[in-house]
One Martini backbone bead per residue (centre of mass of N, CA, C, O) as a GRO file, in nm:
protein
  173
    1UNK     BB    1   2.079  -1.085  -0.256
    2UNK     BB    2   2.082  -0.913  -0.548
    3UNK     BB    3   1.908  -0.657  -0.692
    4UNK     BB    4   2.049  -0.656  -0.977
    5UNK     BB    5   1.925  -0.952  -1.035
    6UNK     BB    6   1.650  -0.811  -1.033
    7UNK     BB    7   1.493  -0.878  -1.324
    8UNK     BB    8   1.275  -0.891  -1.594
    9UNK     BB    9   1.446  -1.138  -1.733
   10UNK     BB   10   1.350  -1.353  -1.508
   11UNK     BB   11   1.076  -1.233  -1.573
   12UNK     BB   12   0.863  -1.307  -1.855
   13UNK     BB   13   0.570  -1.252  -1.711
   14UNK     BB   14   0.284  -1.161  -1.546
   15UNK     BB   15   0.225  -1.425  -1.397
   16UNK     BB   16   0.493  -1.451  -1.262
   17UNK     BB   17   0.475  -1.180  -1.116
   18UNK     BB   18   0.218  -1.232  -0.962
   19UNK     BB   19   0.325  -1.472  -0.793
   20UNK     BB   20   0.569  -1.337  -0.672
   21UNK     BB   21   0.416  -1.079  -0.551
   22UNK     BB   22   0.252  -1.242  -0.356
   23UNK     BB   23   0.478  -1.368  -0.198
   24UNK     BB   24   0.614  -1.106  -0.114
   25UNK     BB   25   0.383  -0.987   0.029
   26UNK     BB   26   0.369  -1.197   0.254
   27UNK     BB   27   0.648  -1.162   0.364
   28UNK     BB   28   0.615  -0.853   0.436
   29UNK     BB   29   0.402  -0.966   0.670
   30UNK     BB   30   0.583  -1.105   0.838
   31UNK     BB   31   0.804  -1.175   1.115
   32UNK     BB   32   1.061  -1.133   0.956
   33UNK     BB   33   1.226  -0.852   0.911
   34UNK     BB   34   1.449  -0.902   0.705
   35UNK     BB   35   1.275  -1.054   0.490
   36UNK     BB   36   1.074  -0.815   0.458
   37UNK     BB   37   1.274  -0.601   0.355
   38UNK     BB   38   1.355  -0.767   0.107
   39UNK     BB   39   1.068  -0.795  -0.022
   40UNK     BB   40   1.026  -0.486  -0.063
   41UNK     BB   41   1.273  -0.436  -0.245
   42UNK     BB   42   1.192  -0.631  -0.467
   43UNK     BB   43   0.904  -0.504  -0.525
   44UNK     BB   44   1.017  -0.231  -0.621
   45UNK     BB   45   1.153  -0.318  -0.861
   46UNK     BB   46   0.938  -0.480  -1.003
   47UNK     BB   47   0.706  -0.248  -1.017
   48UNK     BB   48   0.867  -0.090  -1.242
   49UNK     BB   49   0.779  -0.330  -1.479
   50UNK     BB   50   0.508  -0.399  -1.349
   51UNK     BB   51   0.190  -0.470  -1.292
   52UNK     BB   52  -0.009  -0.509  -0.976
   53UNK     BB   53  -0.268  -0.606  -1.089
   54UNK     BB   54  -0.539  -0.786  -1.116
   55UNK     BB   55  -0.847  -0.984  -1.179
   56UNK     BB   56  -1.044  -0.814  -0.999
   57UNK     BB   57  -1.355  -0.779  -0.970
   58UNK     BB   58  -1.604  -0.568  -0.892
   59UNK     BB   59  -1.745  -0.772  -0.706
   60UNK     BB   60  -1.511  -0.837  -0.525
   61UNK     BB   61  -1.454  -0.548  -0.430
   62UNK     BB   62  -1.741  -0.515  -0.298
   63UNK     BB   63  -1.687  -0.744  -0.097
   64UNK     BB   64  -1.459  -0.604   0.053
   65UNK     BB   65  -1.611  -0.343   0.129
   66UNK     BB   66  -1.817  -0.491   0.314
   67UNK     BB   67  -1.621  -0.594   0.515
   68UNK     BB   68  -1.521  -0.311   0.607
   69UNK     BB   69  -1.816  -0.201   0.689
   70UNK     BB   70  -1.829  -0.413   0.888
   71UNK     BB   71  -1.879  -0.490   1.247
   72UNK     BB   72  -1.822  -0.821   1.206
   73UNK     BB   73  -1.543  -0.817   1.130
   74UNK     BB   74  -1.259  -0.959   1.144
   75UNK     BB   75  -0.926  -0.924   1.135
   76UNK     BB   76  -0.872  -1.117   0.907
   77UNK     BB   77  -1.074  -1.017   0.708
   78UNK     BB   78  -0.984  -0.739   0.696
   79UNK     BB   79  -0.710  -0.790   0.592
   80UNK     BB   80  -0.786  -0.955   0.332
   81UNK     BB   81  -0.961  -0.722   0.208
   82UNK     BB   82  -0.760  -0.518   0.173
   83UNK     BB   83  -0.545  -0.670   0.015
   84UNK     BB   84  -0.736  -0.767  -0.225
   85UNK     BB   85  -0.836  -0.459  -0.299
   86UNK     BB   86  -0.547  -0.361  -0.396
   87UNK     BB   87  -0.570  -0.538  -0.680
   88UNK     BB   88  -0.749  -0.340  -0.799
   89UNK     BB   89  -0.732  -0.154  -1.073
   90UNK     BB   90  -0.956   0.095  -0.964
   91UNK     BB   91  -0.924   0.332  -0.703
   92UNK     BB   92  -1.089   0.650  -0.632
   93UNK     BB   93  -1.183   0.565  -0.324
   94UNK     BB   94  -1.028   0.581   0.001
   95UNK     BB   95  -1.223   0.624   0.248
   96UNK     BB   96  -1.270   0.322   0.351
   97UNK     BB   97  -0.946   0.331   0.461
   98UNK     BB   98  -0.872   0.554   0.669
   99UNK     BB   99  -0.936   0.411   0.945
  100UNK     BB  100  -0.705   0.203   0.916
  101UNK     BB  101  -0.460   0.392   0.962
  102UNK     BB  102  -0.561   0.386   1.297
  103UNK     BB  103  -0.517   0.115   1.373
  104UNK     BB  104  -0.382  -0.101   1.621
  105UNK     BB  105  -0.297  -0.281   1.402
  106UNK     BB  106  -0.017  -0.301   1.197
  107UNK     BB  107  -0.127  -0.474   0.969
  108UNK     BB  108  -0.351  -0.298   0.890
  109UNK     BB  109  -0.192  -0.052   0.814
  110UNK     BB  110  -0.012  -0.197   0.598
  111UNK     BB  111  -0.245  -0.285   0.418
  112UNK     BB  112  -0.348   0.002   0.359
  113UNK     BB  113  -0.087   0.101   0.237
  114UNK     BB  114  -0.097  -0.085  -0.011
  115UNK     BB  115  -0.326   0.069  -0.142
  116UNK     BB  116  -0.170   0.339  -0.156
  117UNK     BB  117   0.056   0.239  -0.348
  118UNK     BB  118  -0.157   0.181  -0.586
  119UNK     BB  119  -0.388   0.444  -0.559
  120UNK     BB  120  -0.270   0.703  -0.487
  121UNK     BB  121  -0.275   1.040  -0.455
  122UNK     BB  122  -0.145   1.324  -0.370
  123UNK     BB  123  -0.402   1.408  -0.188
  124UNK     BB  124  -0.373   1.139  -0.006
  125UNK     BB  125  -0.107   1.188   0.162
  126UNK     BB  126  -0.223   1.317   0.420
  127UNK     BB  127  -0.312   1.045   0.542
  128UNK     BB  128   0.041   0.942   0.576
  129UNK     BB  129   0.260   1.146   0.678
  130UNK     BB  130   0.228   1.094   0.997
  131UNK     BB  131   0.314   0.786   0.975
  132UNK     BB  132   0.636   0.821   0.996
  133UNK     BB  133   0.592   0.806   1.338
  134UNK     BB  134   0.554   0.535   1.383
  135UNK     BB  135   0.629   0.285   1.613
  136UNK     BB  136   0.626   0.096   1.371
  137UNK     BB  137   0.850  -0.002   1.139
  138UNK     BB  138   0.692  -0.116   0.916
  139UNK     BB  139   0.504   0.105   0.874
  140UNK     BB  140   0.712   0.300   0.789
  141UNK     BB  141   0.799   0.136   0.535
  142UNK     BB  142   0.521   0.176   0.388
  143UNK     BB  143   0.522   0.475   0.390
  144UNK     BB  144   0.771   0.501   0.203
  145UNK     BB  145   0.655   0.366  -0.037
  146UNK     BB  146   0.435   0.579  -0.092
  147UNK     BB  147   0.627   0.820  -0.121
  148UNK     BB  148   0.807   0.713  -0.342
  149UNK     BB  149   0.613   0.705  -0.581
  150UNK     BB  150   0.621   1.044  -0.615
  151UNK     BB  151   0.873   1.183  -0.522
  152UNK     BB  152   1.037   1.439  -0.404
  153UNK     BB  153   0.895   1.689  -0.503
  154UNK     BB  154   0.604   1.628  -0.433
  155UNK     BB  155   0.656   1.592  -0.134
  156UNK     BB  156   0.767   1.864  -0.072
  157UNK     BB  157   0.530   2.027  -0.175
  158UNK     BB  158   0.319   1.896   0.026
  159UNK     BB  159   0.469   1.986   0.283
  160UNK     BB  160   0.454   2.294   0.243
  161UNK     BB  161   0.146   2.309   0.236
  162UNK     BB  162   0.102   2.186   0.523
  163UNK     BB  163   0.257   2.409   0.662
  164UNK     BB  164   0.104   2.673   0.552
  165UNK     BB  165  -0.128   2.502   0.686
  166UNK     BB  166  -0.368   2.518   0.975
  167UNK     BB  167  -0.534   2.301   0.880
  168UNK     BB  168  -0.636   1.986   0.920
  169UNK     BB  169  -0.789   1.997   0.644
  170UNK     BB  170  -0.651   1.934   0.325
  171UNK     BB  171  -0.656   2.083  -0.003
  172UNK     BB  172  -0.516   1.942  -0.285
  173UNK     BB  173  -0.434   2.027  -0.633
   0.00000   0.00000   0.00000
């Protein structure tokens, strides 16, 4: 598959994009590493042309957050809640997700990074920059997706500020 052939012209509406994006997202979390890498590349191309948010209601989003806050949620429930919540139109507070960036399961870390791809602001990137050295290659790919969203200049400025600061928690304006 040539990425140059994946253009908005072959996907003519938001609904078609939504279905394709959902399938590609599932593939990017799959077991086949090469297929997952290809799915991520195609998603990156398509995300430049279409909005990636679904019609998740506020109540559905709140239900996802309840699952994330519960100590009784299974790993699968947590994974699904993180992924589903990533489709919410506007997440202003990423604090409920921060703890999952350090989760033992790489799929939980990747799904959390999916939220960051769609909703992180430059000040949230301090949560993910250290993950670039994650032992899991798929997690590193998701970190790169998050960082790529902001462009080179913003990332370099962020890294410079982090280097200049000796504090653990950095407030970047």
